[in-house]
XYZ file of C-alpha atoms in Angstrom:
667
model
C 77.819 245.485 -35.631
C 74.595 246.224 -37.487
C 73.433 242.605 -36.611
C 71.492 242.303 -33.544
C 73.837 239.486 -32.314
C 74.529 235.439 -31.599
C 71.618 233.189 -31.582
C 69.864 232.396 -28.209
C 68.551 229.703 -26.452
C 65.609 230.490 -24.217
C 62.301 228.402 -22.748
C 59.133 228.848 -23.836
C 57.530 231.857 -22.129
C 60.653 233.527 -21.634
C 60.868 236.993 -22.714
C 63.538 238.018 -25.163
C 64.502 241.524 -25.941
C 65.156 242.106 -29.835
C 67.069 245.389 -30.195
C 69.366 246.885 -33.072
C 72.726 247.227 -32.524
C 74.538 250.739 -32.883
C 71.307 252.048 -33.614
C 70.510 255.279 -35.849
C 68.194 257.061 -33.585
C 66.364 258.594 -36.348
C 65.918 255.496 -38.353
C 63.478 253.344 -38.552
C 63.686 249.677 -37.676
C 61.308 246.726 -38.227
C 61.047 242.898 -36.424
C 58.887 240.412 -37.739
C 59.283 236.415 -37.354
C 59.736 234.652 -40.623
C 60.082 231.398 -39.553
C 58.449 229.690 -36.424
C 57.445 226.008 -35.454
C 53.958 224.625 -36.753
C 51.126 225.937 -34.096
C 53.004 229.148 -33.036
C 51.120 232.513 -32.416
C 54.127 234.507 -31.311
C 54.260 238.042 -32.544
C 56.656 240.903 -32.154
C 55.722 244.650 -31.369
C 56.119 247.281 -33.431
C 59.027 249.322 -31.515
C 62.767 249.080 -32.627
C 63.280 247.447 -29.082
C 60.919 244.908 -28.477
C 59.928 241.971 -26.588
C 59.509 238.555 -28.261
C 57.725 235.613 -26.244
C 57.999 232.324 -27.843
C 55.135 230.255 -27.272
C 56.104 226.715 -28.723
C 59.364 224.865 -28.548
C 61.374 224.922 -31.847
C 63.238 227.206 -33.719
C 62.191 230.469 -34.643
C 64.001 232.914 -37.119
C 63.180 236.943 -36.160
C 64.017 239.666 -38.887
C 65.347 242.922 -38.528
C 64.795 245.616 -41.045
C 66.947 248.479 -41.515
C 66.986 251.299 -43.768
C 69.841 249.405 -45.795
C 69.717 245.925 -44.714
C 67.783 242.978 -43.132
C 69.020 240.378 -40.828
C 68.131 237.232 -39.528
C 68.380 236.202 -35.829
C 67.964 232.594 -34.820
C 66.166 231.818 -31.277
C 65.991 228.101 -30.343
C 63.125 227.438 -27.928
C 63.038 224.618 -25.384
C 59.683 223.632 -23.710
C 58.793 225.065 -20.424
C 59.993 222.245 -18.779
C 63.218 222.335 -19.683
C 64.006 225.608 -18.028
C 66.812 225.719 -15.935
C 65.882 226.277 -12.364
C 67.421 226.213 -9.088
C 70.705 227.908 -7.667
C 71.932 230.583 -10.045
C 69.487 230.068 -12.689
C 68.310 233.382 -14.334
C 64.905 234.151 -12.840
C 65.344 233.361 -9.533
C 65.371 237.181 -8.042
C 67.772 238.968 -10.037
C 67.112 241.727 -12.318
C 67.773 243.516 -15.479
C 65.980 242.065 -18.841
C 64.310 245.300 -20.090
C 65.998 247.687 -17.435
C 62.204 248.227 -16.188
C 62.490 248.405 -12.400
C 59.786 246.587 -10.619
C 59.440 244.318 -13.662
C 59.411 240.449 -13.627
C 62.504 240.881 -12.264
C 65.575 238.778 -13.863
C 68.466 238.863 -16.657
C 66.018 236.132 -18.290
C 62.275 236.519 -16.836
C 59.963 233.597 -17.036
C 56.757 233.686 -18.093
C 54.590 230.374 -17.783
C 53.307 228.252 -20.680
C 54.571 225.911 -23.293
C 54.405 222.040 -24.300
C 57.160 219.486 -23.667
C 58.787 216.834 -25.935
C 59.971 218.033 -29.003
C 62.983 216.403 -31.447
C 66.258 218.243 -31.208
C 67.238 220.175 -34.450
C 70.792 218.592 -34.225
C 69.919 215.084 -34.692
C 69.876 214.051 -31.110
C 67.006 212.016 -29.703
C 63.692 213.244 -28.727
C 63.310 215.071 -24.989
C 61.168 213.429 -22.964
C 59.719 215.008 -19.484
C 62.501 215.661 -16.892
C 62.626 214.063 -14.288
C 63.956 214.451 -10.466
C 66.729 211.842 -10.676
C 68.154 214.237 -14.157
C 67.416 217.240 -12.626
C 69.857 220.356 -12.489
C 71.557 222.203 -15.400
C 74.345 220.646 -17.396
C 77.264 222.147 -18.351
C 79.406 222.297 -21.983
C 82.608 223.305 -23.495
C 83.498 223.300 -27.204
C 86.601 222.880 -28.730
C 87.732 223.201 -32.327
C 90.468 222.041 -34.566
C 91.667 222.288 -38.167
C 92.043 218.830 -39.911
C 92.873 219.458 -43.386
C 90.071 221.578 -45.026
C 87.880 221.086 -42.605
C 86.946 222.846 -39.164
C 86.252 220.430 -36.397
C 84.276 221.693 -33.928
C 83.429 218.872 -30.429
C 81.084 219.095 -27.558
C 82.106 217.940 -24.213
C 79.156 218.144 -22.242
C 78.669 217.259 -18.345
C 75.897 216.572 -16.302
C 74.869 218.867 -13.118
C 76.685 217.249 -10.375
C 73.901 215.930 -8.976
C 72.523 214.513 -11.895
C 72.585 210.189 -12.405
C 72.484 211.122 -16.137
C 75.512 209.268 -18.013
C 77.527 212.066 -19.447
C 77.305 209.803 -22.366
C 73.689 210.059 -22.883
C 73.405 214.273 -22.546
C 72.322 215.539 -25.791
C 74.023 218.449 -27.524
C 72.295 220.982 -30.060
C 74.341 223.103 -32.376
C 73.548 226.710 -33.788
C 75.459 228.739 -36.954
C 75.841 232.135 -36.108
C 73.750 234.051 -38.048
C 76.391 236.718 -38.731
C 79.045 234.798 -40.487
C 78.502 233.800 -44.007
C 78.634 229.832 -43.987
C 77.336 227.348 -46.637
C 74.833 225.869 -44.131
C 74.487 222.502 -46.885
C 78.142 221.974 -46.475
C 77.703 221.662 -42.465
C 77.657 217.993 -41.076
C 76.831 217.140 -37.786
C 77.008 213.979 -35.978
C 75.851 214.123 -32.509
C 78.684 215.539 -30.905
C 80.829 216.684 -33.644
C 79.918 219.230 -36.353
C 82.470 220.028 -39.105
C 82.313 222.651 -41.952
C 84.714 222.692 -44.507
C 87.027 225.726 -44.842
C 85.978 226.742 -48.069
C 82.058 227.134 -46.821
C 83.588 229.970 -44.755
C 83.171 233.536 -45.764
C 85.841 235.149 -42.903
C 84.489 233.549 -39.700
C 82.568 230.841 -38.424
C 81.388 230.917 -34.990
C 79.159 228.038 -33.706
C 77.216 228.058 -30.846
C 76.061 224.583 -28.685
C 74.133 223.671 -25.631
C 74.337 220.610 -23.685
C 70.487 219.107 -22.916
C 69.234 216.940 -20.132
C 66.311 218.060 -17.828
C 67.458 221.585 -18.700
C 69.910 222.890 -20.949
C 73.134 224.264 -20.246
C 74.847 227.948 -20.873
C 75.758 227.820 -23.959
C 79.575 227.961 -24.970
C 81.120 229.242 -28.385
C 84.145 228.322 -30.557
C 84.910 230.634 -33.321
C 86.927 229.643 -36.717
C 88.872 232.646 -38.491
C 89.590 231.472 -42.054
C 93.147 233.138 -43.207
C 93.706 233.497 -46.951
C 96.748 233.824 -49.686
C 97.514 234.231 -53.004
C 95.061 237.314 -53.986
C 93.121 236.856 -50.708
C 92.467 239.231 -47.925
C 93.349 238.305 -44.144
C 90.177 236.819 -42.529
C 88.549 236.394 -45.862
C 88.850 235.392 -49.288
C 86.900 238.286 -50.852
C 89.512 238.505 -53.664
C 89.346 234.778 -54.410
C 92.250 233.947 -52.702
C 93.326 230.397 -51.773
C 92.789 229.435 -47.891
C 95.805 228.062 -46.725
C 94.915 227.721 -42.888
C 92.770 229.155 -40.395
C 92.939 230.090 -36.552
C 90.479 228.625 -33.784
C 89.680 230.651 -30.472
C 86.964 230.802 -27.406
C 85.422 233.870 -27.214
C 83.737 233.298 -23.758
C 87.280 232.392 -22.101
C 88.296 234.970 -19.676
C 91.481 236.804 -21.136
C 94.629 235.171 -20.324
C 96.197 237.760 -18.055
C 93.382 237.610 -15.545
C 94.157 234.057 -13.992
C 97.075 235.372 -12.192
C 96.180 238.785 -11.058
C 95.580 240.027 -7.779
C 92.632 242.764 -7.723
C 92.744 245.847 -5.785
C 89.760 247.801 -5.358
C 90.874 251.721 -4.767
C 87.661 253.859 -3.344
C 89.143 256.922 -5.105
C 88.225 259.808 -2.477
C 88.937 257.491 0.726
C 92.410 256.692 -0.664
C 93.674 260.264 -1.268
C 92.133 261.938 1.360
C 95.008 262.681 3.646
C 97.137 264.356 0.612
C 97.008 267.566 0.990
C 100.335 268.564 -1.162
C 99.008 267.139 -4.477
C 97.281 269.097 -7.105
C 94.510 266.051 -8.127
C 93.436 263.449 -6.679
C 94.660 261.350 -9.728
C 98.261 262.706 -8.629
C 97.660 261.094 -5.188
C 96.771 257.926 -6.707
C 99.532 258.006 -8.908
C 102.108 258.536 -6.046
C 100.591 255.840 -4.559
C 101.282 253.120 -7.020
C 104.850 252.344 -5.814
C 103.206 251.251 -2.641
C 100.808 248.910 -4.549
C 103.266 247.592 -6.554
C 105.544 246.440 -3.542
C 102.093 245.149 -2.139
C 102.594 242.776 -4.644
C 98.698 243.720 -6.765
C 98.415 243.755 -10.540
C 95.044 245.230 -11.358
C 93.379 248.050 -10.148
C 89.688 248.976 -9.941
C 88.456 252.661 -9.350
C 85.401 253.220 -8.224
C 83.647 255.694 -10.384
C 85.668 258.702 -11.638
C 83.091 260.714 -13.782
C 81.190 263.728 -13.143
C 78.760 263.138 -10.271
C 75.903 264.792 -8.010
C 78.398 265.019 -4.934
C 78.022 262.116 -3.109
C 81.459 260.669 -2.573
C 81.159 257.274 -3.731
C 80.880 258.689 -7.405
C 78.205 256.299 -8.721
C 75.754 259.524 -9.366
C 76.436 260.284 -12.623
C 75.823 263.547 -14.021
C 77.705 263.462 -17.388
C 79.281 260.097 -18.939
C 81.918 261.428 -20.703
C 83.500 263.700 -17.960
C 86.050 263.394 -15.474
C 84.723 264.374 -12.058
C 86.077 267.912 -11.610
C 87.083 267.325 -7.879
C 89.715 264.406 -9.177
C 91.217 266.115 -12.062
C 90.335 265.782 -15.647
C 91.069 263.484 -18.482
C 94.526 263.704 -18.764
C 95.158 263.605 -15.257
C 93.262 259.996 -15.474
C 95.215 259.196 -18.445
C 98.416 259.964 -16.920
C 97.556 257.591 -13.783
C 96.336 255.084 -16.346
C 100.005 255.260 -18.078
C 101.493 255.362 -14.720
C 100.095 251.819 -14.075
C 101.064 250.525 -16.964
C 104.229 251.196 -16.725
C 104.448 249.272 -13.252
C 102.586 246.399 -15.126
C 99.395 247.018 -13.686
C 95.785 247.294 -15.506
C 92.997 249.521 -14.700
C 89.407 248.545 -14.472
C 86.978 251.534 -15.149
C 83.736 251.212 -13.487
C 81.004 251.560 -15.834
C 77.746 252.434 -14.408
C 74.839 252.066 -16.967
C 71.739 251.284 -15.177
C 70.826 254.800 -14.055
C 71.996 258.237 -14.029
C 71.793 260.926 -10.925
C 68.674 262.521 -11.157
C 70.673 265.610 -11.050
C 71.861 265.012 -14.739
C 70.566 267.519 -17.199
C 68.501 264.570 -19.298
C 66.601 263.969 -16.399
C 66.080 267.364 -14.977
C 64.713 268.324 -18.227
C 62.549 265.529 -17.995
C 61.275 265.588 -14.604
C 57.649 266.852 -14.128
C 56.951 267.320 -17.867
C 56.165 264.809 -20.570
C 57.314 267.495 -22.935
C 60.891 267.223 -22.803
C 62.644 265.469 -25.435
C 64.232 263.299 -22.559
C 60.742 261.842 -21.584
C 61.361 258.590 -22.902
C 65.059 258.169 -21.660
C 63.876 257.476 -18.281
C 61.368 254.617 -16.594
C 58.686 256.331 -14.984
C 56.487 254.951 -12.221
C 52.301 255.785 -12.277
C 53.173 258.240 -9.681
C 55.513 260.290 -11.852
C 58.687 259.532 -10.174
C 61.281 257.585 -11.726
C 62.090 253.962 -11.801
C 64.696 252.714 -9.383
C 65.807 250.206 -7.012
C 65.936 249.546 -3.202
C 64.071 253.136 -2.838
C 67.343 255.081 -3.949
C 66.178 258.539 -3.721
C 69.013 260.060 -6.043
C 69.069 257.981 -9.089
C 66.848 257.381 -12.012
C 66.880 254.358 -14.424
C 67.224 254.614 -17.645
C 64.835 253.000 -20.438
C 66.523 250.713 -22.836
C 63.849 250.350 -24.851
C 64.927 253.771 -26.399
C 67.275 254.098 -28.704
C 69.039 257.357 -27.907
C 69.687 256.095 -24.707
C 71.490 252.823 -25.982
C 73.265 254.917 -28.132
C 74.071 257.399 -25.535
C 75.793 254.486 -23.383
C 77.411 252.996 -26.025
C 79.368 256.276 -27.049
C 80.364 255.871 -23.469
C 81.275 252.548 -23.392
C 83.817 253.390 -26.553
C 85.244 256.539 -25.029
C 86.619 254.822 -21.766
C 87.416 251.645 -23.312
C 89.836 253.491 -25.022
C 91.717 254.351 -21.798
C 91.296 251.298 -19.747
C 91.918 247.368 -19.331
C 88.464 246.253 -18.673
C 84.981 247.259 -16.983
C 83.913 246.544 -13.537
C 80.030 246.505 -14.661
C 77.889 247.976 -11.792
C 74.684 246.380 -11.273
C 74.995 244.178 -14.132
C 71.816 242.614 -13.332
C 69.797 245.761 -13.897
C 70.659 246.221 -17.952
C 69.301 243.805 -20.050
C 71.336 241.047 -21.686
C 71.069 242.525 -25.435
C 72.804 245.458 -24.637
C 75.619 243.647 -22.483
C 76.118 241.145 -25.115
C 76.413 244.340 -27.660
C 78.832 245.810 -25.245
C 80.859 242.957 -25.147
C 80.921 242.423 -28.911
C 82.166 245.930 -28.891
C 85.215 246.200 -27.056
C 86.266 242.338 -27.643
C 86.630 243.704 -31.537
C 88.737 246.442 -30.366
C 90.781 244.801 -27.913
C 90.153 240.425 -27.199
C 91.791 240.817 -23.746
C 89.707 243.394 -22.283
C 88.221 242.489 -19.568
C 84.427 242.452 -18.270
C 83.881 241.899 -14.686
C 80.020 241.524 -13.309
C 78.308 242.812 -10.239
C 75.694 240.118 -9.933
C 74.355 239.721 -6.500
C 73.320 236.540 -6.516
C 75.795 235.383 -9.643
C 73.634 234.099 -12.749
C 75.077 231.468 -14.809
C 73.590 232.811 -18.112
C 75.678 235.765 -17.550
C 79.104 233.857 -18.676
C 77.020 233.463 -22.131
C 78.595 235.938 -24.373
C 78.538 239.000 -21.643
C 81.217 238.375 -19.114
C 84.535 236.865 -18.546
C 84.474 237.167 -14.625
C 81.903 237.216 -11.573
C 81.836 238.335 -8.275
C 81.545 235.032 -6.640
C 78.400 236.219 -4.282
C 78.050 232.631 -3.088
C 81.482 232.323 -1.487
C 81.379 236.123 -0.178
C 78.108 235.490 1.793
C 79.286 231.946 3.071
C 82.612 233.617 4.239
C 80.685 236.017 6.581
C 78.662 233.208 7.587
C 82.053 231.163 8.588
C 83.257 234.083 10.269
C 80.768 234.740 12.413
C 80.051 231.096 13.656
C 76.534 230.666 11.638
C 78.004 228.186 9.107
C 80.934 225.437 9.691
C 84.083 226.003 7.835
C 83.100 223.106 5.056
C 80.156 225.303 3.967
C 83.034 226.982 1.759
C 83.662 223.632 -0.015
C 79.729 223.943 -0.753
C 80.093 227.688 -2.001
C 83.135 226.564 -4.706
C 80.991 223.582 -6.068
C 77.932 225.616 -5.940
C 79.416 227.140 -8.993
C 79.037 223.713 -11.213
C 75.711 223.154 -9.333
C 74.564 226.598 -10.364
C 75.255 225.801 -14.122
C 78.427 227.906 -15.025
C 81.007 226.052 -17.156
C 84.452 224.953 -15.919
C 86.212 227.838 -17.877
C 83.971 230.812 -15.807
C 86.346 232.357 -13.782
C 85.545 234.474 -10.438
C 86.495 237.398 -7.938
C 86.778 236.253 -4.562
C 86.430 239.132 -1.780
C 85.855 239.640 1.582
C 84.705 243.482 1.742
C 84.061 246.061 -0.640
C 82.738 249.844 -0.641
C 79.539 248.322 0.004
C 80.133 246.199 2.948
C 81.117 246.430 6.488
C 85.142 245.341 6.920
C 85.196 241.627 7.326
C 87.232 242.480 10.194
C 84.785 244.673 12.048
C 81.799 241.769 11.805
C 84.002 238.773 12.439
C 87.203 239.538 13.946
C 90.999 239.244 13.519
C 91.225 234.938 13.910
C 88.427 234.838 11.062
C 90.008 237.333 8.979
C 93.086 235.783 9.057
C 91.675 232.616 7.718
C 89.391 234.265 5.428
C 92.031 236.289 4.060
C 93.782 232.807 3.311
C 90.924 231.223 1.464
C 90.726 234.500 -0.830
C 94.448 233.247 -1.770
C 94.081 229.434 -1.936
C 90.352 228.586 -3.098
C 89.696 228.832 -7.054
C 89.013 232.312 -8.178
C 91.074 235.664 -8.538
C 91.565 237.387 -5.406
C 90.423 241.193 -4.440
C 91.635 243.362 -1.532
C 89.538 246.412 -0.779
C 91.735 249.242 -0.444
C 92.771 249.109 3.171
C 92.063 245.778 3.848
C 95.760 244.964 4.182
C 96.294 247.668 6.521
C 93.507 246.031 8.947
C 91.413 249.406 8.503
C 87.956 249.257 9.759
C 86.138 252.330 8.421
C 84.458 251.271 5.041
C 84.731 254.613 2.985
C 86.653 256.421 5.657
C 90.073 257.863 4.626
C 92.545 255.580 4.901
C 94.463 255.251 8.122
C 97.684 255.025 6.758
C 99.298 256.066 10.413
C 97.625 253.634 12.145
C 98.306 250.214 9.900
C 98.769 247.173 11.603
C 101.957 245.615 10.475
C 100.907 241.981 11.053
C 97.607 242.351 8.991
C 100.062 243.613 6.156
C 102.845 240.974 6.932
C 99.807 238.185 6.612
C 98.732 239.680 2.893
C 102.330 240.116 1.991
C 102.712 236.323 2.767
C 99.374 235.033 1.082
C 100.195 237.186 -2.391
C 103.792 235.529 -2.380
C 102.486 231.973 -1.847
C 100.157 232.303 -5.049
C 102.894 233.854 -6.887
C 104.983 231.108 -6.116
C 102.906 227.914 -6.443
C 100.508 228.308 -8.972
C 98.989 225.058 -8.594
C 97.522 226.900 -5.160
C 95.948 230.030 -7.689
C 93.601 229.946 -10.869
C 95.708 226.896 -12.301
C 95.108 224.228 -9.922
C 92.069 221.739 -9.341
C 90.114 221.770 -6.475
C 89.197 218.561 -4.524
C 87.806 218.028 -0.762
C 90.184 215.713 0.956
C 89.656 213.269 4.285
C 90.879 215.121 7.308
C 90.294 214.849 10.824
C 89.497 217.486 13.437
C 86.932 217.952 16.328
C 86.687 221.545 15.120
C 83.983 222.383 12.972
C 85.601 226.120 12.673
C 88.424 224.255 10.658
C 88.392 223.019 6.769
C 90.889 221.186 4.709
C 90.750 220.882 0.814
C 93.314 220.040 -1.969
C 94.696 222.073 -4.804
C 96.641 220.412 -7.405
C 98.799 221.951 -10.146
C 100.908 220.508 -13.163
C 103.143 218.617 -11.022
C 102.847 219.203 -7.530
C 99.598 218.832 -5.314
C 99.055 220.513 -2.028
C 96.862 220.409 1.260
C 95.149 223.771 2.346
C 93.996 224.082 5.949
C 91.856 227.047 7.172
C 91.142 227.645 10.855
C 88.564 230.372 11.764
C 88.713 229.865 15.471
C 90.739 231.526 18.077
C 92.862 228.889 18.985
C 95.467 226.496 16.822
C 93.954 223.427 15.775
C 95.368 220.164 15.071
C 94.091 218.336 11.925
C 95.035 214.688 10.789
C 95.418 214.453 6.997
C 95.010 210.958 5.333
C 97.992 212.077 2.662
C 101.566 212.012 3.271
C 102.413 215.691 3.791
C 105.656 217.672 3.985
C 104.767 219.285 7.406
C 106.567 222.746 6.403
C 104.175 225.298 5.782
C 104.662 227.081 2.584
C 102.791 230.490 4.025
C 104.840 230.727 7.122
C 108.065 228.550 6.153
C 107.906 226.773 9.949
C 107.250 223.395 10.540
C 103.903 222.623 11.507
C 104.334 219.079 12.446
C 102.375 217.851 15.633
C 101.474 214.463 17.363
C 98.450 213.036 15.236
C 98.673 215.178 12.079
C 99.780 218.920 11.542
C 98.886 222.604 13.205
C 97.147 225.642 11.817
C 96.756 228.733 13.156
C 95.005 230.408 10.378
C 96.159 229.172 7.302
C 98.144 226.612 6.433
C 99.537 225.051 3.009
C 101.131 221.524 2.615
C 102.974 220.170 -0.301
C 101.812 216.454 -0.561
C 104.886 214.183 -0.842
C 105.616 212.277 -4.255
């Protein structure tokens, strides 16, 4: 983990944060540029965590000198006119490059400068000026196979949905990971295919690539891991063994288990507020696992459980290594996790890394004096106040250019990754990419099935490049609100789903779908009962991973209030029971199914139809956000039995839908 990470793809003028991994705060680190395009005058600073801003297109080699080793990191730089722009592009209002609040504000901030026109290092043709008809970010998928004594990596690029570029005309550029011992002279590239003899691989070969049109895509990655026998060691041939075979994997794919889950967010203090008999909050939560199992949810996201400043949400943390006193202790937490596992449930730990509470001892030491050893742990404004976002007065942003901060938070990551199945990453947009990439490699090395879920508003396609597995679908969330309040027609939902590809997310990216959470007004309060039933149907029939916020299934109206168990609305719970069962019984309606627009006829703009298709079955889904039933004409022949209710919805001129209806297409 000492190497600074995978190669990077950026545009001229884009700042890149360079940072040592698993840093020793007492060690000396030095960065330099050891190879650069002709004419470049780019430089790096003297700090261990520094900023590099490329000024010419081409390939750069940045070199990190540590007390014991030297590492190279390749940065592929495209001309500034190929910078990704538009929906979902980094730099369009997100934050988090250096952790500096009030800085340029993006996961990959944008600077001006740079020239266009250069030859691709992969042997593809020269890249000319971008044009409107080719505009938009392409996408790419890499797949690898072992053929004889070679590993073969094949790229499948796809143009932006609105681009007129023929897929055959897209360029592809490959980069070999600097971390891997590979005989580069043995690697051959022929347009979209890269080949590596297995005996040219030390133990592992990670290959990265982007598709190139008017801009470049989010990079995809494949890994080839060499296996040895006859005296060799697994994952390598250090003892001179004979290679028999190798395995291949796709590191950026989400864990397989997440595709079929229904998530459930537990606001820990509200969820347990009504039980005075239990000794700890975790005991209450454990006692309610049977209820959650009966509901049919199988992945639980707990809001923060660490020591905090007394605010009930728990996001203002005062100790990153201790369970909050008001909840129990670590043994109580682990007992809850074990009990969840016994029921086949996974548990997500809410990971808060951007800031601490101002009540944190380190901040208290640093506030008001520059003499504290923790002065450089935090961002500071000229006024002497700490950096923060949204005028939040009780937190202070960490300074991720400080090695002690990075190591402190990495130790926290290691501590809690041992007792969780994944992290829900709070304010992911406000933490540097370099840090998230290190977190990912760290947890995935221990457990490849560990889940990383980002909270990024609005979402950022680049965050699927070696950082996160699943993303909050904030676009769909806001669209569902607009449809529910009548500000948008129901077919805007289709645009929202298709917006993922327009934003540059690869097809293998996964999204969490939600109507509400602890930060939002309850959907039923803002949009009413009828729209809520339809929106619930959208969660379970649109492509993605559905998430319920605790109490949503009860018809709860208060956002962070104790759950009104005694006033639960049976009809609301029954509706969610039907939807969860639908997704379990018909995989084609879930994550595995394809998504397609269809032709349908209705006079209502609060009704929308679409198709989902699995391996052997095709379904038509209708959603009605209005108060009255609607009749919809469908061009396809369907069985009129609604798979949600089990009732026939046949009607003159089509089928009826009250809120959500799913019909199987006749073969």
